[in-house]
Amino acid sequence: MNVLLVGSGGREHALAWKLKRSPLLRELHCAPGNAGIAQLATCHDVSAEDVPGLLALARGLAADLTVVGPEAPLVAGIVDEFTANGLRVFGPTKAAAVLEGSKSFCRELLERHSIPSAKYAVFTEPGPALRYVREQGAPIVVKADGLAAGKGAIVCESVGQAEAAIRQILVDRAFGEAGDRLVVEECLQGPELSLIAFSDGKTVSPMVPSQDHKRAGERDTGPNTGGMGCYSPVPLVTPEVFEQAVVEVLNPTVAAMAAAGRLYKGVLYAGLMLTATGPRVLEFNARFGDPETQVILPRLESDLLEIMLAVVDGKLDTLSPKWSERVAVCVVVASGGYPGSYEKGNALSGLEEAEKLADVTVFHAGTARKDGQVVTAGGRVLGVTALGDDFPAAIRRAYEGVDRITFEGAYCRRDIARRALQ
Ligand code: AMP
Ligand code: GLY
């Protein structure tokens, strides 16, 4: 089969790496890709958000399947567009991706079906929103309704901070149209967990759990990022907690979407808080996590392409994906300044030396090739992933890989997965 992969991050490099192992694969193409993906796939200079451009590309390549990595084209309706043109595509339709694309839609669906979540209210005008947060008090969470590149959720420690967040979204329009509406939520407490599943609209097949480190600094300090590293499995997720999250959250959500006429096919990512009263939903994403994918796929023993085809064809019930018992740890190496502004175009060295280590894979997140050299092209530059028989071994290996790589301004957190040792 010819497969076209859409995206350019570490998540897409991990998808390419796993798809490449499929006996069903003939050619792998990627748009737009990065320097790491280019070692596995033919990259094409079409942006992940250019739906007409991607459609023309998929046609030209006679792609048998297109796999969509990021959320923006899904929420924009790439799956509907491809399907209407007779092309097979892996991901939710626009009507289903709204689960990520609108936080108010998500909250209302969860409430209607009594799926454990946070108490919330939706506003379009600053006045009532300000009155509500003054009434509720802090801590409280203010979120832009639409897609805001991971920056739209503001956890407020004081009422003053919540008032500022409301003004930022509804008055200053900091997130543009994504802030036409906002959601104010109860602030939940507890450890966070990412539970990501395949869904064909009827059958849910959960992947192994993972946990990422969102803050830029060690001991979870500093600003939020897209994720500075992660690990799988998650020791605090006992088989009972896992089962509870599947039965109380994933299964009823997919059933609720089907009942609403929004069949959910693709990957469903539940961001959960493990509260004293059980797992509760923080958010859903309509795609794989980044960097979660970099620790989940190395543990998948089954053929990813076969699973994706089963999802598209509504036959997920015929497969039972196998997962390895090994531990995976991914350390993100970022450009100095990230998540704020940072330099681009700095040359990387040591990539091959790191790759030579047993059980180490270097996933590229923000790289490009320039004059025959791999250079930095993003905030998160690499995700160095290692497998091991236990956490100490996987952590040691991952940092051995990290320490072989250098570029101007490189930084990483030195405490990735340390939480899992406690
Ligand atoms: P989201 O974009 O909705 O995943 O939110 C980003 C981050 O904000 C989450 O990973 C949590 O750390 C935090 N967060 C979101 N919603 C809540 C909530 N209701 N209570 C506490 N923290 C939250
Ligand atoms: N790592 C968080 C996300 O992919 O949304």
Short mmCIF file of C-alpha atoms and ligand atoms in Angstrom, two decimals:
data_model
loop_
_atom_site.label_atom_id
_atom_site.label_comp_id
_atom_site.label_asym_id
_atom_site.label_seq_id
_atom_site.Cartn_x
_atom_site.Cartn_y
_atom_site.Cartn_z
CA MET A 1 0.00 0.00 0.00
CA ASN A 2 0.98 3.62 -0.51
CA VAL A 3 0.49 5.68 2.63
CA LEU A 4 0.53 9.46 2.96
CA LEU A 5 1.24 10.77 6.45
CA VAL A 6 0.28 14.37 7.28
CA GLY A 7 2.34 16.39 9.78
CA SER A 8 5.88 17.33 10.74
CA GLY A 9 6.48 16.70 14.45
CA GLY A 10 7.90 14.04 16.72
CA ARG A 11 4.50 12.36 16.74
CA GLU A 12 4.59 11.98 12.96
CA HIS A 13 8.19 10.71 13.03
CA ALA A 14 7.08 8.00 15.49
CA LEU A 15 4.09 7.18 13.24
CA ALA A 16 6.38 6.94 10.20
CA TRP A 17 8.85 4.75 12.12
CA LYS A 18 6.08 2.33 13.09
CA LEU A 19 4.26 2.35 9.73
CA LYS A 20 7.57 1.59 8.05
CA ARG A 21 7.63 -1.76 9.90
CA SER A 22 4.32 -2.87 8.37
CA PRO A 23 4.50 -5.75 5.88
CA LEU A 24 1.50 -4.14 4.14
CA LEU A 25 3.45 -0.96 3.31
CA ARG A 26 4.87 -0.30 -0.14
CA GLU A 27 5.61 3.45 -0.26
CA LEU A 28 5.55 5.93 2.59
CA HIS A 29 5.07 9.63 1.83
CA CYS A 30 4.81 12.55 4.22
CA ALA A 31 3.63 16.16 3.97
CA PRO A 32 5.48 18.22 5.00
CA GLY A 33 7.68 16.00 7.25
CA ASN A 34 11.05 16.89 8.80
CA ALA A 35 14.69 15.81 8.50
CA GLY A 36 14.12 12.62 10.52
CA ILE A 37 10.97 11.60 8.66
CA ALA A 38 12.84 12.18 5.37
CA GLN A 39 15.03 9.16 6.22
CA LEU A 40 11.92 6.95 6.17
CA ALA A 41 9.52 8.60 3.74
CA THR A 42 9.45 10.77 0.65
CA CYS A 43 8.60 14.25 1.94
CA HIS A 44 6.45 16.70 -0.02
CA ASP A 45 6.34 20.43 0.52
CA VAL A 46 2.62 20.74 1.28
CA SER A 47 1.50 22.21 4.60
CA ALA A 48 -0.50 20.04 7.02
CA GLU A 49 -3.26 22.67 6.91
CA ASP A 50 -3.57 22.91 3.12
CA VAL A 51 -6.47 20.48 2.64
CA PRO A 52 -6.90 21.04 -1.15
CA GLY A 53 -3.12 20.68 -1.60
CA LEU A 54 -3.10 17.44 0.39
CA LEU A 55 -6.04 16.07 -1.59
CA ALA A 56 -4.22 16.75 -4.87
CA LEU A 57 -1.07 15.13 -3.45
CA ALA A 58 -2.90 11.99 -2.25
CA ARG A 59 -4.53 11.64 -5.66
CA GLY A 60 -1.22 12.10 -7.47
CA LEU A 61 0.45 9.47 -5.29
CA ALA A 62 -2.51 7.08 -5.57
CA ALA A 63 -2.41 6.90 -1.76
CA ASP A 64 -4.34 3.89 -0.43
CA LEU A 65 -4.51 5.50 2.99
CA THR A 66 -3.83 8.97 4.38
CA VAL A 67 -2.98 9.22 8.09
CA VAL A 68 -3.56 12.63 9.69
CA GLY A 69 -1.30 13.54 12.64
CA PRO A 70 -2.29 17.03 13.89
CA GLU A 71 -5.71 18.32 14.98
CA ALA A 72 -6.05 21.43 12.79
CA PRO A 73 -6.78 19.63 9.47
CA LEU A 74 -9.11 17.19 11.28
CA VAL A 75 -11.15 19.99 12.83
CA ALA A 76 -11.15 21.73 9.42
CA GLY A 77 -12.74 18.65 7.81
CA ILE A 78 -9.93 16.89 5.92
CA VAL A 79 -11.54 13.49 6.53
CA ASP A 80 -14.88 14.59 5.04
CA GLU A 81 -13.10 16.09 2.03
CA PHE A 82 -11.02 12.97 1.34
CA THR A 83 -13.95 10.61 1.87
CA ALA A 84 -16.18 12.64 -0.47
CA ASN A 85 -13.45 12.22 -3.08
CA GLY A 86 -13.29 8.45 -2.64
CA LEU A 87 -10.00 8.43 -0.69
CA ARG A 88 -9.40 6.37 2.46
CA VAL A 89 -8.28 8.42 5.40
CA PHE A 90 -7.53 7.68 9.06
CA GLY A 91 -9.04 10.18 11.51
CA PRO A 92 -12.38 11.55 12.75
CA THR A 93 -14.73 13.57 10.55
CA LYS A 94 -15.29 17.26 11.24
CA ALA A 95 -18.49 16.42 13.14
CA ALA A 96 -16.54 14.02 15.39
CA ALA A 97 -13.33 16.08 15.76
CA VAL A 98 -15.48 18.81 17.35
CA LEU A 99 -14.86 16.86 20.55
CA GLU A 100 -11.42 18.55 20.52
CA GLY A 101 -12.42 21.58 18.44
CA SER A 102 -15.05 22.89 20.87
CA LYS A 103 -14.59 22.59 24.62
CA SER A 104 -18.21 23.65 25.22
CA PHE A 105 -19.47 20.86 22.91
CA CYS A 106 -17.29 18.40 24.80
CA ARG A 107 -18.50 19.54 28.24
CA GLU A 108 -22.17 19.45 27.21
CA LEU A 109 -21.83 15.91 25.78
CA LEU A 110 -20.10 14.69 28.94
CA GLU A 111 -22.75 16.25 31.16
CA ARG A 112 -25.65 14.84 29.13
CA HIS A 113 -24.20 11.33 29.44
CA SER A 114 -23.00 11.62 33.07
CA ILE A 115 -19.39 10.97 32.08
CA PRO A 116 -17.15 12.11 34.98
CA SER A 117 -15.77 15.56 34.31
CA ALA A 118 -15.57 19.04 35.91
CA LYS A 119 -18.43 21.38 36.84
CA TYR A 120 -18.51 24.10 34.15
CA ALA A 121 -20.32 27.06 32.61
CA VAL A 122 -20.12 28.55 29.09
CA PHE A 123 -20.04 32.30 28.33
CA THR A 124 -19.96 34.60 25.31
CA GLU A 125 -20.05 37.92 27.23
CA PRO A 126 -17.48 39.12 29.78
CA GLY A 127 -20.05 40.47 32.32
CA PRO A 128 -21.73 37.17 33.27
CA ALA A 129 -18.37 35.31 33.10
CA LEU A 130 -16.79 37.79 35.56
CA ARG A 131 -19.78 37.50 37.92
CA TYR A 132 -19.57 33.69 37.77
CA VAL A 133 -15.85 33.49 38.70
CA ARG A 134 -16.37 35.96 41.56
CA GLU A 135 -19.18 33.75 42.84
CA GLN A 136 -17.21 30.49 42.45
CA GLY A 137 -13.86 31.73 43.77
CA ALA A 138 -10.38 30.38 43.01
CA PRO A 139 -8.66 28.18 42.00
CA ILE A 140 -10.64 28.02 38.78
CA VAL A 141 -9.89 27.21 35.13
CA VAL A 142 -10.69 29.50 32.18
CA LYS A 143 -10.53 28.06 28.64
CA ALA A 144 -11.00 29.42 25.13
CA ASP A 145 -13.64 27.26 23.43
CA GLY A 146 -11.76 26.52 20.19
CA LEU A 147 -8.30 25.37 19.11
CA ALA A 148 -5.54 27.53 20.58
CA ALA A 149 -2.38 25.49 19.95
CA GLY A 150 -2.37 24.16 23.50
CA LYS A 151 -2.35 27.66 25.06
CA GLY A 152 -6.10 28.12 25.55
CA ALA A 153 -6.46 26.62 29.06
CA ILE A 154 -5.53 28.96 31.89
CA VAL A 155 -5.41 27.54 35.42
CA CYS A 156 -6.08 30.54 37.69
CA GLU A 157 -4.88 30.60 41.29
CA SER A 158 -6.83 33.78 42.12
CA VAL A 159 -10.08 35.47 41.09
CA GLY A 160 -8.01 38.41 39.77
CA GLN A 161 -6.10 36.07 37.46
CA ALA A 162 -9.39 34.54 36.25
CA GLU A 163 -10.79 38.02 35.55
CA ALA A 164 -7.67 38.82 33.52
CA ALA A 165 -7.99 35.53 31.59
CA ILE A 166 -11.64 36.29 30.75
CA ARG A 167 -10.71 39.75 29.45
CA GLN A 168 -7.78 38.32 27.50
CA ILE A 169 -10.06 35.84 25.71
CA LEU A 170 -13.38 37.71 25.27
CA VAL A 171 -12.22 41.35 25.13
CA ASP A 172 -8.61 41.37 23.84
CA ARG A 173 -9.39 38.35 21.63
CA ALA A 174 -5.97 36.81 22.34
CA PHE A 175 -7.03 33.56 20.64
CA GLY A 176 -9.08 35.13 17.85
CA GLU A 177 -12.22 33.19 16.87
CA ALA A 178 -11.25 30.32 19.18
CA GLY A 179 -12.27 32.73 21.94
CA ASP A 180 -15.78 33.58 20.67
CA ARG A 181 -16.89 31.53 23.63
CA LEU A 182 -15.19 30.51 26.81
CA VAL A 183 -15.64 27.75 29.33
CA VAL A 184 -15.06 28.24 33.05
CA GLU A 185 -14.34 25.00 34.90
CA GLU A 186 -13.95 23.73 38.40
CA CYS A 187 -10.25 23.17 39.13
CA LEU A 188 -9.70 19.43 39.58
CA GLN A 189 -6.86 18.09 41.72
CA GLY A 190 -4.69 15.01 41.29
CA PRO A 191 -2.14 13.43 38.98
CA GLU A 192 -2.77 13.63 35.25
CA LEU A 193 -2.86 10.74 32.85
CA SER A 194 -3.14 10.41 29.07
CA LEU A 195 -5.25 7.49 27.94
CA ILE A 196 -5.29 7.18 24.17
CA ALA A 197 -7.41 4.68 22.25
CA PHE A 198 -8.20 3.52 18.75
CA SER A 199 -11.91 3.75 17.96
CA ASP A 200 -13.80 2.63 14.86
CA GLY A 201 -16.99 4.27 16.10
CA LYS A 202 -18.24 1.15 17.90
CA THR A 203 -15.24 -0.69 19.33
CA VAL A 204 -12.68 1.01 21.56
CA SER A 205 -9.16 -0.42 21.77
CA PRO A 206 -7.14 1.43 24.42
CA MET A 207 -3.40 1.87 24.04
CA VAL A 208 -1.00 1.63 26.99
CA PRO A 209 -1.23 4.62 29.36
CA SER A 210 1.41 7.35 29.35
CA GLN A 211 2.17 10.49 31.27
CA ASP A 212 3.88 13.60 29.98
CA HIS A 213 5.73 16.44 31.70
CA LYS A 214 4.06 19.67 30.58
CA ARG A 215 6.14 22.25 32.43
CA ALA A 216 9.39 23.59 30.96
CA GLY A 217 11.38 23.32 34.19
CA GLU A 218 12.50 20.53 36.48
CA ARG A 219 10.23 19.49 39.37
CA ASP A 220 7.31 20.70 37.22
CA THR A 221 8.06 24.42 37.43
CA GLY A 222 7.98 27.16 34.79
CA PRO A 223 5.63 27.70 31.86
CA ASN A 224 3.49 25.03 30.18
CA THR A 225 4.88 23.51 26.98
CA GLY A 226 3.61 20.98 24.44
CA GLY A 227 5.39 18.36 26.58
CA MET A 228 9.05 18.05 27.66
CA GLY A 229 9.11 14.27 27.87
CA CYS A 230 7.03 11.31 28.87
CA TYR A 231 6.93 7.70 29.88
CA SER A 232 4.86 4.56 29.65
CA PRO A 233 3.60 2.60 31.54
CA VAL A 234 2.36 4.79 34.41
CA PRO A 235 2.87 3.00 37.75
CA LEU A 236 -0.03 4.78 39.46
CA VAL A 237 -2.43 3.41 36.85
CA THR A 238 -3.35 0.06 38.34
CA PRO A 239 -5.37 -2.39 36.24
CA GLU A 240 -8.44 -1.23 38.23
CA VAL A 241 -7.91 2.47 37.43
CA PHE A 242 -7.29 1.60 33.78
CA GLU A 243 -10.49 -0.45 33.61
CA GLN A 244 -12.45 2.32 35.33
CA ALA A 245 -11.20 4.91 32.82
CA VAL A 246 -12.14 2.68 29.89
CA VAL A 247 -15.59 1.76 31.24
CA GLU A 248 -16.56 5.16 32.66
CA VAL A 249 -14.94 7.48 30.12
CA LEU A 250 -13.75 6.02 26.79
CA ASN A 251 -16.57 3.55 26.05
CA PRO A 252 -19.47 5.88 26.96
CA THR A 253 -17.89 8.79 25.05
CA VAL A 254 -17.64 6.77 21.83
CA ALA A 255 -21.20 5.50 22.37
CA ALA A 256 -22.45 9.05 23.03
CA MET A 257 -20.83 10.30 19.83
CA ALA A 258 -22.44 7.49 17.83
CA ALA A 259 -25.84 8.27 19.41
CA ALA A 260 -25.37 11.93 18.40
CA GLY A 261 -24.79 10.86 14.77
CA ARG A 262 -21.09 11.72 15.04
CA LEU A 263 -19.44 8.31 14.61
CA TYR A 264 -15.98 8.64 16.15
CA LYS A 265 -13.30 6.91 14.04
CA GLY A 266 -9.59 7.39 14.59
CA VAL A 267 -7.65 8.10 17.75
CA LEU A 268 -9.39 9.39 20.85
CA TYR A 269 -7.06 10.95 23.41
CA ALA A 270 -8.51 11.45 26.89
CA GLY A 271 -6.64 13.84 29.18
CA LEU A 272 -7.71 12.63 32.63
CA MET A 273 -7.23 13.79 36.20
CA LEU A 274 -7.10 10.97 38.73
CA THR A 275 -9.11 12.61 41.49
CA ALA A 276 -10.01 11.20 44.89
CA THR A 277 -13.37 10.17 43.38
CA GLY A 278 -11.89 8.49 40.31
CA PRO A 279 -10.75 9.53 36.82
CA ARG A 280 -12.36 12.70 35.42
CA VAL A 281 -12.03 14.24 31.97
CA LEU A 282 -9.91 17.38 31.51
CA GLU A 283 -10.12 17.36 27.74
CA PHE A 284 -10.31 15.20 24.65
CA ASN A 285 -8.03 15.37 21.65
CA ALA A 286 -8.93 13.95 18.26
CA ARG A 287 -5.40 12.68 17.53
CA PHE A 288 -2.34 11.00 18.96
CA GLY A 289 -0.42 12.88 21.68
CA ASP A 290 2.95 14.46 21.17
CA PRO A 291 5.28 13.27 22.77
CA GLU A 292 3.04 10.43 24.08
CA THR A 293 3.18 8.67 20.69
CA GLN A 294 6.97 8.45 20.99
CA VAL A 295 6.61 6.14 24.03
CA ILE A 296 3.40 4.34 23.05
CA LEU A 297 4.30 3.11 19.55
CA PRO A 298 7.65 1.57 20.57
CA ARG A 299 5.58 -0.64 22.90
CA LEU A 300 3.12 -1.70 20.18
CA GLU A 301 3.99 -5.17 18.93
CA SER A 302 1.18 -5.41 16.36
CA ASP A 303 1.05 -3.90 12.88
CA LEU A 304 -0.08 -0.25 13.14
CA LEU A 305 -1.17 -0.09 9.50
CA GLU A 306 -3.40 -3.14 9.95
CA ILE A 307 -5.02 -1.50 13.00
CA MET A 308 -5.57 1.77 11.12
CA LEU A 309 -7.23 -0.04 8.22
CA ALA A 310 -9.49 -1.89 10.67
CA VAL A 311 -10.49 1.46 12.19
CA VAL A 312 -11.34 2.97 8.79
CA ASP A 313 -13.31 -0.14 7.81
CA GLY A 314 -15.16 -0.41 11.14
CA LYS A 315 -13.61 -3.81 11.92
CA LEU A 316 -11.60 -3.07 15.03
CA ASP A 317 -13.48 -5.86 16.85
CA THR A 318 -11.55 -8.40 14.74
CA LEU A 319 -8.14 -7.37 16.16
CA SER A 320 -6.53 -7.43 19.60
CA PRO A 321 -3.36 -5.33 19.45
CA LYS A 322 -0.42 -6.67 21.49
CA TRP A 323 1.66 -4.44 23.74
CA SER A 324 5.11 -5.07 25.14
CA GLU A 325 5.80 -5.15 28.89
CA ARG A 326 8.89 -3.00 28.45
CA VAL A 327 9.22 0.54 29.76
CA ALA A 328 9.61 3.49 27.36
CA VAL A 329 10.98 6.92 28.28
CA CYS A 330 11.17 9.90 25.92
CA VAL A 331 13.25 13.00 26.74
CA VAL A 332 12.52 16.08 24.64
CA VAL A 333 15.54 18.19 23.66
CA ALA A 334 14.36 21.76 23.02
CA SER A 335 15.76 25.01 21.67
CA GLY A 336 16.87 27.54 24.30
CA GLY A 337 13.98 29.93 25.01
CA TYR A 338 11.17 27.46 24.22
CA PRO A 339 8.19 27.78 24.88
CA GLY A 340 8.98 31.47 24.29
CA SER A 341 10.98 32.67 21.28
CA TYR A 342 14.04 30.68 20.19
CA GLU A 343 16.66 30.49 17.44
CA LYS A 344 16.34 28.29 14.37
CA GLY A 345 18.95 26.94 11.98
CA ASN A 346 21.51 25.66 14.54
CA ALA A 347 23.40 22.56 13.35
CA LEU A 348 22.93 19.29 15.26
CA SER A 349 25.72 16.81 15.87
CA GLY A 350 25.88 13.37 17.45
CA LEU A 351 22.59 12.06 16.03
CA GLU A 352 24.20 8.93 14.58
CA GLU A 353 26.17 8.23 17.76
CA ALA A 354 22.95 8.39 19.78
CA GLU A 355 21.12 6.13 17.34
CA LYS A 356 23.87 3.51 17.67
CA LEU A 357 22.89 2.84 21.28
CA ALA A 358 20.82 -0.31 21.70
CA ASP A 359 17.13 0.39 22.41
CA VAL A 360 17.47 4.12 21.61
CA THR A 361 15.50 5.87 18.85
CA VAL A 362 15.86 9.56 18.12
CA PHE A 363 12.59 11.05 16.91
CA HIS A 364 12.87 14.42 15.19
CA ALA A 365 10.29 17.02 16.24
CA GLY A 366 11.57 20.30 14.81
CA THR A 367 14.43 19.73 12.37
CA ALA A 368 15.19 20.54 8.74
CA ARG A 369 18.01 19.76 6.34
CA LYS A 370 20.11 22.70 5.15
CA ASP A 371 23.28 22.45 3.04
CA GLY A 372 23.55 18.74 3.83
CA GLN A 373 23.26 19.31 7.60
CA VAL A 374 20.44 18.66 10.04
CA VAL A 375 19.52 21.97 11.71
CA THR A 376 16.98 23.04 14.33
CA ALA A 377 13.63 24.25 12.98
CA GLY A 378 11.32 24.28 16.00
CA GLY A 379 10.99 24.71 19.76
CA ARG A 380 10.92 21.01 20.49
CA VAL A 381 13.78 19.67 18.36
CA LEU A 382 14.13 15.97 19.26
CA GLY A 383 12.48 13.27 21.34
CA VAL A 384 15.09 10.76 22.44
CA THR A 385 13.27 7.55 23.31
CA ALA A 386 14.69 4.50 25.04
CA LEU A 387 13.21 1.14 25.94
CA GLY A 388 14.32 -0.77 29.01
CA ASP A 389 13.29 -3.64 31.24
CA ASP A 390 12.54 -1.19 34.05
CA PHE A 391 12.45 2.57 34.66
CA PRO A 392 16.06 3.00 35.87
CA ALA A 393 17.34 1.22 32.74
CA ALA A 394 15.11 3.14 30.30
CA ILE A 395 15.90 6.50 31.95
CA ARG A 396 19.67 5.83 31.91
CA ARG A 397 19.57 4.82 28.26
CA ALA A 398 17.47 7.82 27.18
CA TYR A 399 19.92 10.28 28.82
CA GLU A 400 22.91 8.42 27.33
CA GLY A 401 21.31 9.17 23.96
CA VAL A 402 20.60 12.79 24.88
CA ASP A 403 24.20 13.33 26.03
CA ARG A 404 25.63 12.29 22.67
CA ILE A 405 23.72 15.05 20.86
CA THR A 406 24.67 18.72 20.85
CA PHE A 407 23.45 21.93 19.28
CA GLU A 408 23.68 25.59 20.25
CA GLY A 409 21.17 26.40 22.98
CA ALA A 410 19.97 22.81 23.54
CA TYR A 411 18.17 22.14 26.80
CA CYS A 412 16.21 19.30 28.33
CA ARG A 413 14.73 18.41 31.69
CA ARG A 414 16.93 16.03 33.66
CA ASP A 415 14.06 14.60 35.71
CA ILE A 416 11.91 12.93 33.05
CA ALA A 417 10.14 9.82 34.44
CA ARG A 418 11.65 10.34 37.90
CA ARG A 419 8.04 10.56 39.13
CA ALA A 420 7.58 6.95 38.04
CA LEU A 421 10.35 5.82 40.43
CA GLN A 422 8.52 7.14 43.51
P1 AMP B 1 -6.33 21.28 28.27
O1 AMP B 1 -5.78 22.08 27.13
O2 AMP B 1 -7.78 21.36 28.45
O3 AMP B 1 -5.76 19.89 28.34
O4 AMP B 1 -5.63 21.89 29.55
C1 AMP B 1 -4.22 21.99 29.67
C2 AMP B 1 -3.80 21.70 31.09
O5 AMP B 1 -4.52 22.55 31.99
C3 AMP B 1 -4.16 20.28 31.55
O6 AMP B 1 -3.19 19.36 31.16
C4 AMP B 1 -4.25 20.47 33.04
O7 AMP B 1 -2.96 20.48 33.62
C5 AMP B 1 -4.85 21.84 33.17
N1 AMP B 1 -6.32 21.77 33.32
C6 AMP B 1 -7.24 21.79 32.34
N2 AMP B 1 -8.49 21.70 32.84
C7 AMP B 1 -8.37 21.63 34.16
C8 AMP B 1 -9.31 21.50 35.25
N3 AMP B 1 -10.63 21.48 35.05
N4 AMP B 1 -8.79 21.43 36.49
C9 AMP B 1 -7.45 21.48 36.71
N5 AMP B 1 -6.53 21.60 35.74
C10 AMP B 1 -6.97 21.66 34.48
N1 GLY B 2 1.28 16.16 24.98
C1 GLY B 2 0.01 16.74 24.97
C2 GLY B 2 -0.74 16.65 23.71
O1 GLY B 2 -0.35 16.00 22.75
O2 GLY B 2 -1.81 17.24 23.64
#
